[in-house]
Short mmCIF file of C-alpha atoms in Angstrom, two decimals:
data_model
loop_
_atom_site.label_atom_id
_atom_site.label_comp_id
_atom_site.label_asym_id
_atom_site.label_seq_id
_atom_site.Cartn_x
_atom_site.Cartn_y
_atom_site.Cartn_z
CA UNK G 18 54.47 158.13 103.05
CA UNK G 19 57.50 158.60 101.06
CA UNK G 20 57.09 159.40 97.07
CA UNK G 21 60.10 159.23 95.60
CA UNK G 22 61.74 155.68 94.68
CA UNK G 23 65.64 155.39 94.05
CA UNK G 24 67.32 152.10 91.96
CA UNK G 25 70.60 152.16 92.83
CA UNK G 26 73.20 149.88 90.75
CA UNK G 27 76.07 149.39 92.64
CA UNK G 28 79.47 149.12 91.54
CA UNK G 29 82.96 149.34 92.50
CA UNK G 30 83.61 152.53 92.21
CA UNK G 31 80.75 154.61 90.37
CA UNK G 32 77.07 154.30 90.86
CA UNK G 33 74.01 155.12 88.61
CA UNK G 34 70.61 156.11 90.50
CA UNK G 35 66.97 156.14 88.97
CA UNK G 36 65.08 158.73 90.81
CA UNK G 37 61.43 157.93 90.14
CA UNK G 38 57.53 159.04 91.94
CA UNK G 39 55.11 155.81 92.95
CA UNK G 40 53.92 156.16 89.32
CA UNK G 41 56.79 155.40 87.79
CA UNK G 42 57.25 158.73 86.38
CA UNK G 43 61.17 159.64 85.90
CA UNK G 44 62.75 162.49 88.49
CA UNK G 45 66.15 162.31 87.80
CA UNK G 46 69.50 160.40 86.77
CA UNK G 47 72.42 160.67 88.06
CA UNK G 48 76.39 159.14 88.29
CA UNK G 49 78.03 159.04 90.99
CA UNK G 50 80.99 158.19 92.78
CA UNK G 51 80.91 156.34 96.27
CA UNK G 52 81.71 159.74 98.70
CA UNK G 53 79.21 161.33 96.22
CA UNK G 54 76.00 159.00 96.69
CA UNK G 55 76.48 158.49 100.72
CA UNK G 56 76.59 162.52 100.43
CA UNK G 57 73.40 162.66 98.07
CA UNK G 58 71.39 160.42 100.57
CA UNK G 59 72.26 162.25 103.53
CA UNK G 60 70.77 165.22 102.56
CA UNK G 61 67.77 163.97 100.39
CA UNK G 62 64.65 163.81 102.27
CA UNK G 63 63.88 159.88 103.28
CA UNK G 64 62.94 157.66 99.74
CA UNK G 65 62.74 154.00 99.38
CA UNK G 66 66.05 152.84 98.10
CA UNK G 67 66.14 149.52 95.79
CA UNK G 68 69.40 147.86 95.35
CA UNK G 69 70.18 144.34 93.77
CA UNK G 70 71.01 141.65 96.18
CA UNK G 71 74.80 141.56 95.22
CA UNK G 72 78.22 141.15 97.60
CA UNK G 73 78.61 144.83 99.00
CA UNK G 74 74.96 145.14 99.12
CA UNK G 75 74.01 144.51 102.85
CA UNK G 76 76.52 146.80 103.83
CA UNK G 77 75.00 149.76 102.07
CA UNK G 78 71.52 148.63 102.88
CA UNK G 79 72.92 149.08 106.84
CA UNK G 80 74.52 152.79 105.70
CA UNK G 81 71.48 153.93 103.80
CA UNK G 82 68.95 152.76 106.96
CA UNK G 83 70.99 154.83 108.86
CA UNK G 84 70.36 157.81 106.73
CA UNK G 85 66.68 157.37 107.57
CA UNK G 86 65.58 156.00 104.05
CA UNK G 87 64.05 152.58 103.63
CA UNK G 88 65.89 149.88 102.06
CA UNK G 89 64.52 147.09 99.81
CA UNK G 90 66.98 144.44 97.68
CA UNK G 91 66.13 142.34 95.35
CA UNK G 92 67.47 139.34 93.70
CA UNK G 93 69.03 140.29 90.26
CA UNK G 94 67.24 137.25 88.51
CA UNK G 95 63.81 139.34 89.25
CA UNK G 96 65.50 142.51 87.68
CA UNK G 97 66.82 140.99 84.60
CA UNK G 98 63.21 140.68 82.77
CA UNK G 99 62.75 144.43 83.06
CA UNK G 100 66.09 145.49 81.55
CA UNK G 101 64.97 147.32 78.12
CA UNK G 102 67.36 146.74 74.87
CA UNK G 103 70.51 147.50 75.81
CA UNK G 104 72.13 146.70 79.04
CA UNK G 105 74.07 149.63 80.72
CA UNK G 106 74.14 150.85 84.49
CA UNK G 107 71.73 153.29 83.66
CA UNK G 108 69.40 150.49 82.22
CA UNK G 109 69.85 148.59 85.34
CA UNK G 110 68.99 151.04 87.60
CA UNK G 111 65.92 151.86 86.17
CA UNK G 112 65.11 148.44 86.05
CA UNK G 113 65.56 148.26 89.51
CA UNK G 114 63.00 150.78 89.75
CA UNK G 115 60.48 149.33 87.33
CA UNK G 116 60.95 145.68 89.52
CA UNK G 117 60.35 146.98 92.83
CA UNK G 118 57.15 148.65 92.03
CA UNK G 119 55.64 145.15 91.20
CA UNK G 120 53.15 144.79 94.20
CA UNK G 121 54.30 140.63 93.88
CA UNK G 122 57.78 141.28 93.62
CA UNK G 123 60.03 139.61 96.12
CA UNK G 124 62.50 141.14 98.37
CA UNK G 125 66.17 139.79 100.37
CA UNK G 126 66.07 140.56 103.77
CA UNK G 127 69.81 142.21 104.14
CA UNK G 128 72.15 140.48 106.27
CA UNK G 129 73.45 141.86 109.59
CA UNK G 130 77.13 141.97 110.47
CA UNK G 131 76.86 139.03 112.65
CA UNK G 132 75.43 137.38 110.20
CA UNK G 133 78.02 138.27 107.39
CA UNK G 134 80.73 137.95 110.29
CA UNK G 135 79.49 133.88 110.52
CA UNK G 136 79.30 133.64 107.07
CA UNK G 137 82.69 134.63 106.65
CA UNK G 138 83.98 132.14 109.36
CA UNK G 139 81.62 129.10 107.84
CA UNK G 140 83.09 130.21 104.11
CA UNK G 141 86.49 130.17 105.79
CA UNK G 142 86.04 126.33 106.93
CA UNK G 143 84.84 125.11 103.47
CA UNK G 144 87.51 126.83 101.31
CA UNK G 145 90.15 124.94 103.41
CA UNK G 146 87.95 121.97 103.11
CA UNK G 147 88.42 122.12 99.27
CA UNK G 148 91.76 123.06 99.34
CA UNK G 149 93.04 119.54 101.52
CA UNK G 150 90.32 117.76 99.12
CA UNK G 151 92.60 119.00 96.18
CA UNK G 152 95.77 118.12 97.93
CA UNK G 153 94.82 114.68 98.47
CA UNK G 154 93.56 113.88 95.28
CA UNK G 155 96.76 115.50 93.53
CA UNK G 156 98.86 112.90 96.48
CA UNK G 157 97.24 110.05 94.88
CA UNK G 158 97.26 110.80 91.02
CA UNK G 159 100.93 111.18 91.67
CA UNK G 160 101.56 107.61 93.13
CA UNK G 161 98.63 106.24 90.46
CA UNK G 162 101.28 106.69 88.03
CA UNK G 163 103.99 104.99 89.08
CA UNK G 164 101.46 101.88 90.09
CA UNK G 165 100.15 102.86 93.69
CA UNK G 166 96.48 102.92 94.29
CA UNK G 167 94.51 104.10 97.09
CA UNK G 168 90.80 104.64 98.00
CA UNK G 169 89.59 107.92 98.18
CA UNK G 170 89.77 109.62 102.01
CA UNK G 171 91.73 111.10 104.59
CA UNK G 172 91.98 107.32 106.07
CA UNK G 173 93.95 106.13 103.74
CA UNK G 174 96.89 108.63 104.45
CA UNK G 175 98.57 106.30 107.32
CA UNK G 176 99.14 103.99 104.18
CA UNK G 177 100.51 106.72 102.03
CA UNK G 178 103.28 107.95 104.65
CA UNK G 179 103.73 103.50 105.17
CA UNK G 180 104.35 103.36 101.31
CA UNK G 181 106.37 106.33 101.30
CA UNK G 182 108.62 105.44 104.47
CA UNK G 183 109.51 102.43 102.99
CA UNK G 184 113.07 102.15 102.68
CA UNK G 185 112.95 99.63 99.43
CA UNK G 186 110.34 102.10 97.55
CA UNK G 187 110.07 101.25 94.05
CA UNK G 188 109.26 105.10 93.86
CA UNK G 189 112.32 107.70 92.27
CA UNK G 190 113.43 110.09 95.12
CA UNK G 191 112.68 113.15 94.15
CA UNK G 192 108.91 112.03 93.73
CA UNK G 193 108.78 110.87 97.05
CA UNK G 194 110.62 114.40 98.10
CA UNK G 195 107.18 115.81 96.45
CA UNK G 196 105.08 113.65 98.34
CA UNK G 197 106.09 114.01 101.61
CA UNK G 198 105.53 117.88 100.43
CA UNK G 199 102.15 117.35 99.84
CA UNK G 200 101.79 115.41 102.83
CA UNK G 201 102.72 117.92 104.83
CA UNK G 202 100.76 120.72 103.28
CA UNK G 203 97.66 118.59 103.66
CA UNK G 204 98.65 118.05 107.82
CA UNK G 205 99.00 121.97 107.90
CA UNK G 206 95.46 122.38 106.37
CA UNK G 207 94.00 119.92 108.75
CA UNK G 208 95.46 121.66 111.67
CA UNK G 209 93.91 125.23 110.37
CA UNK G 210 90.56 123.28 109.85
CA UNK G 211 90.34 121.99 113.39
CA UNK G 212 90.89 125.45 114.57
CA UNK G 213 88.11 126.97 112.49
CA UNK G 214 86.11 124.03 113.47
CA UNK G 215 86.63 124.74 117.05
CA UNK G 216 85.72 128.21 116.47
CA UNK G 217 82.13 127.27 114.58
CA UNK G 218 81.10 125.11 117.52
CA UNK G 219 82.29 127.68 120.11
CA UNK G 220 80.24 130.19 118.22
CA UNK G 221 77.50 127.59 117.70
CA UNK G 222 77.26 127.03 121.58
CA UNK G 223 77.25 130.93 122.79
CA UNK G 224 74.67 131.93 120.30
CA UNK G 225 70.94 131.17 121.57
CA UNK G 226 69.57 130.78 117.91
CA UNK G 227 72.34 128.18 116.97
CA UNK G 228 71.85 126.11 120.60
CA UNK G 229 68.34 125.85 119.54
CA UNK G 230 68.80 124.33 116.42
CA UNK G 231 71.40 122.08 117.54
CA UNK G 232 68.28 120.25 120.23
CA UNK G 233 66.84 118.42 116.73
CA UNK G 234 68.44 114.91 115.65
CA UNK G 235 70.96 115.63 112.46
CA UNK G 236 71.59 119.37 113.03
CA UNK G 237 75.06 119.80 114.60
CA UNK G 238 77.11 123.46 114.85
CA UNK G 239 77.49 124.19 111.36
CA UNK G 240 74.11 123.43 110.09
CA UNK G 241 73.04 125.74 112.90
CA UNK G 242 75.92 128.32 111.93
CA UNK G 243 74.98 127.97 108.13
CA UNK G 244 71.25 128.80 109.06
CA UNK G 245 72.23 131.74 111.12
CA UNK G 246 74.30 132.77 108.54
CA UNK G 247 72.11 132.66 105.68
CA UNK G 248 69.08 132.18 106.11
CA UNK G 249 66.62 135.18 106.13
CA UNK G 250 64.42 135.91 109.39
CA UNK G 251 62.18 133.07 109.60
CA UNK G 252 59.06 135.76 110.09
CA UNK G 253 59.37 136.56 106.11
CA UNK G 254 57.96 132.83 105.71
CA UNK G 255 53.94 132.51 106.15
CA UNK G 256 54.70 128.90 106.73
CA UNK G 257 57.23 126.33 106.86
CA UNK G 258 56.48 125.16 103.73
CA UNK G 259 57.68 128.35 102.58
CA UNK G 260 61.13 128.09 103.65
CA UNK G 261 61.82 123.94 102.33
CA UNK G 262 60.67 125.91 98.93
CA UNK G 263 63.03 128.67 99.22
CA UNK G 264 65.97 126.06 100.36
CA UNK G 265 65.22 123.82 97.21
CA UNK G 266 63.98 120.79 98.64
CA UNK G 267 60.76 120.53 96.62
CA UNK G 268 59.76 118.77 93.24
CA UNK G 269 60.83 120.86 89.91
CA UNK G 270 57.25 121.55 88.45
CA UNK G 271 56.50 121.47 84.69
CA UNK G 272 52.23 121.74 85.15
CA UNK G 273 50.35 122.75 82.19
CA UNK G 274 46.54 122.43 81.44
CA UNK G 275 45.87 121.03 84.62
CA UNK G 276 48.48 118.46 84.35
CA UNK G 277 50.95 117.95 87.31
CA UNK G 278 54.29 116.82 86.28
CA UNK G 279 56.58 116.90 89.50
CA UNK G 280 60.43 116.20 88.75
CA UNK G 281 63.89 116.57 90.99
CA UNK G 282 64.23 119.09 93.85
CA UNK G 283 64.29 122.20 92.18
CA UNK G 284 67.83 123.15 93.68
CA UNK G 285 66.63 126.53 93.34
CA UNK G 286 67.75 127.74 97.45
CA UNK G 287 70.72 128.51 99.57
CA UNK G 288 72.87 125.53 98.56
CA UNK G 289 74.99 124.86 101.86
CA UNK G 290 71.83 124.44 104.63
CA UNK G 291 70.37 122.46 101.87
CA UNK G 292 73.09 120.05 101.46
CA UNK G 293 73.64 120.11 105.15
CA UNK G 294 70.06 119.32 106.12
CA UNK G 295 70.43 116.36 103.41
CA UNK G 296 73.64 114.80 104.80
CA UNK G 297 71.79 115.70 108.62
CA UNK G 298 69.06 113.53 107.47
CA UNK G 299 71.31 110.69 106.03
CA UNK G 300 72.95 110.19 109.63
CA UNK G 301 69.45 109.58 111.17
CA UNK G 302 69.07 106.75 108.49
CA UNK G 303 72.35 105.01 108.84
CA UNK G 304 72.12 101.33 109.91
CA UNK G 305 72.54 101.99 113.35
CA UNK G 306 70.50 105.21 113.72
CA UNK G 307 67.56 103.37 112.18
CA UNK G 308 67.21 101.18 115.28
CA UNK G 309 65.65 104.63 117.29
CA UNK G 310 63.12 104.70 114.44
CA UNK G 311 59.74 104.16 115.93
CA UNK G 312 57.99 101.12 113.84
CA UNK G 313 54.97 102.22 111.98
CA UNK G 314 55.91 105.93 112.10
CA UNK G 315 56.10 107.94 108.99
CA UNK G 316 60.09 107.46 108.79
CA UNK G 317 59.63 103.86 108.79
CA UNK G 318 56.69 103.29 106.17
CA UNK G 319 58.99 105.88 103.60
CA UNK G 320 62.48 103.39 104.35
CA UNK G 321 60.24 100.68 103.31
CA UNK G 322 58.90 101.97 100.52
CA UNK G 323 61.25 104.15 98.93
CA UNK G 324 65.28 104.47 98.02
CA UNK G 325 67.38 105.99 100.86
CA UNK G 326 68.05 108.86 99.16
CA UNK G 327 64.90 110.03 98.49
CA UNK G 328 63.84 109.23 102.51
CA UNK G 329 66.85 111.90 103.23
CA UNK G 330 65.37 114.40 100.79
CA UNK G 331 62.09 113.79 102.47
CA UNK G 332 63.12 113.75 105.79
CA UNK G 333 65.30 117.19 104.82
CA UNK G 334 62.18 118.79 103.99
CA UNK G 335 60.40 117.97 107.30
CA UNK G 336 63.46 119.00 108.96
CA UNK G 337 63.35 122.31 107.67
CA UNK G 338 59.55 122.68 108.31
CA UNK G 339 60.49 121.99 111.87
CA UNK G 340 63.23 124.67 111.98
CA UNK G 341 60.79 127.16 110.54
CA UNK G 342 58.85 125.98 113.40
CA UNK G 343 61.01 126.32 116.06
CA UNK G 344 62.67 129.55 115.42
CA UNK G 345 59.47 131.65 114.65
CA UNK G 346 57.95 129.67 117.97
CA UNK G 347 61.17 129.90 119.80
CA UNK G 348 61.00 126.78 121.24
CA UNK G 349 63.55 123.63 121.15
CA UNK G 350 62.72 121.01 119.51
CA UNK G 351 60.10 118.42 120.54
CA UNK G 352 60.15 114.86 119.34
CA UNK G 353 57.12 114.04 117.61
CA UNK G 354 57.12 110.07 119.13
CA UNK G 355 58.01 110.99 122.88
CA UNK G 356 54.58 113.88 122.32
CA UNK G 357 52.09 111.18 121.06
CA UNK G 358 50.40 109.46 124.24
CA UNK G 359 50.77 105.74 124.86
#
């Protein structure tokens, strides 16, 4: 048993430890510089290390597990109620400490380097994403004001280059010099985000976790590279119901007195598998996907009783039940219609 807890706040460049028993009771303080604290931990005898969930902290969770200490993060929302007075790093890391010895506190799973390696690549994708977005957007404010109006999307480009191409253009010729600037900028993006998409569904098809996922209707390679990515080991859920809550896709709750009040989806999760599951379950209710929905089935009764968009949220929610499902199971998916005998 180990009896000696260390909050570590991480920084940059200097770190403050908390040395503390199981009681509680204060060992030592100390600052630190990066060289410093690896040094310290290698030759302290093995503690359990807390750390807050933050960007560098996976990678020192992997460095201090090697040291033969146990590693524990937390998210910094559950060590902000436990910060006394004044905040400083030395506050914070015995904060840290203070959180961690709740027997309900929560914990992060760190990530792996896969995992962080993926989640670079998928972060990658949607940056450039953003960045064309931008581009096209700026493309058409510019020829809004001089009396040109498109729809919003990428299809509407072939128009664009017509307008622009047109040899008795109303538009002055140094604005159409900036166009064709943007328009080329925005072809050089979509050629750099075909390549990383290439590279997601590569990665997508050699990895067994991903090829799983990708068996169920509405999960393509970058919901199942998003899920590998961030997710947490699906064995740190008791239940599927467990992981739709962490992901957001349950009702806000304001009960008091015995009174349920259930509002929005709480929003409260990893934000890209949630949107991803959502827009996954909108392309199982388009028109023509609706025509492979089994009459009487629970699908059908919610599309005729309630708005599309709260079917997707819905549907979302069983979705991710049914990943929880099949990763702790290992098993592809099975469709619930084709299992129930005739």
């Amino acid at each position: 048993m180990k009896d000696t807890m260390i909050g570590v706040d991480l920084a940059k460049s200097v770190f403050q430890l908390h040395g503390a028993d199981m009681a509680g009771h204060l060992k030592f303080r100390k600052k630190m510089t990066r060289v410093q604290f690896r040094d310290f931990l290698a030759k302290h005898e093995p503690a359990v290390v807390v750390m807050e969930a933050c960007g560098s902290a996976s990678y020192w969770a992997r460095e201090v597990a090697k040291l033969g200490h146990e590693v524990r993060l937390i998210a910094p929302q559950y060590v902000r109620p436990f910060v006394k007075r004044q905040k400083n790093d030395a506050a914070d890391a015995e904060a840290i400490v203070v959180a961690a010895q709740r027997p309900e506190m929560r914990f992060v799973e760190p990530k792996s380097e896969d995992q962080q390696a993926c989640a670079v690549l998928f972060r990658a994708r949607e940056r450039l994403l953003h960045q064309r977005t931008e581009l096209v957007n700026a493309l058409r404010s510019v020829l809004y004001e001089y009396g040109h109006v498109f729809p919003r999307g990428l299809a509407h480009l072939k128009r664009i280059e017509a307008v622009l191409a047109e040899p008795a253009s109303d538009l002055p010729a140094l604005v159409r010099e900036e166009c064709q600037d943007l328009l080329e900028q925005i072809a050089e993006q979509t050629t750099r985000i075909e390549a990383k998409t290439a590279k997601a569904r590569n990665l997508a098809r050699t990895n067994d976790t991903a090829r799983r996922l990708q068996t169920m209707p509405g999960v393509g390679p970058q919901t199942a590279l998003a899920i590998n990515s961030f997710a947490p080991p699906m064995e740190s859920f008791k239940r599927g119901r467990d992981f739709a809550a962490w992901l957001g896709l349950v009702p806000r709750q304001y009960t008091s007195g015995g009174k349920e009040r259930l509002g929005r989806i709480s929003k409260a999760g990893q934000t890209d598998i949630r949107y991803l599951l959502i827009i996954g379950a909108m392309s199982r209710l388009t028109v023509l996907a609706r025509k492979s929905i089994q009459e009487g089935s629970w699908l059908a009764r919610m599309l005729h009783r309630k708005p599309l968009m709260l079917v997707a949220i819905g549907l979302a929610n069983k979705m991710a039940r049914t990943i929880w499902a099949m990763m702790t199971r290992k098993e592809d998916y099975r469709d619930p219609a084709s299992a129930v005998p005739a």
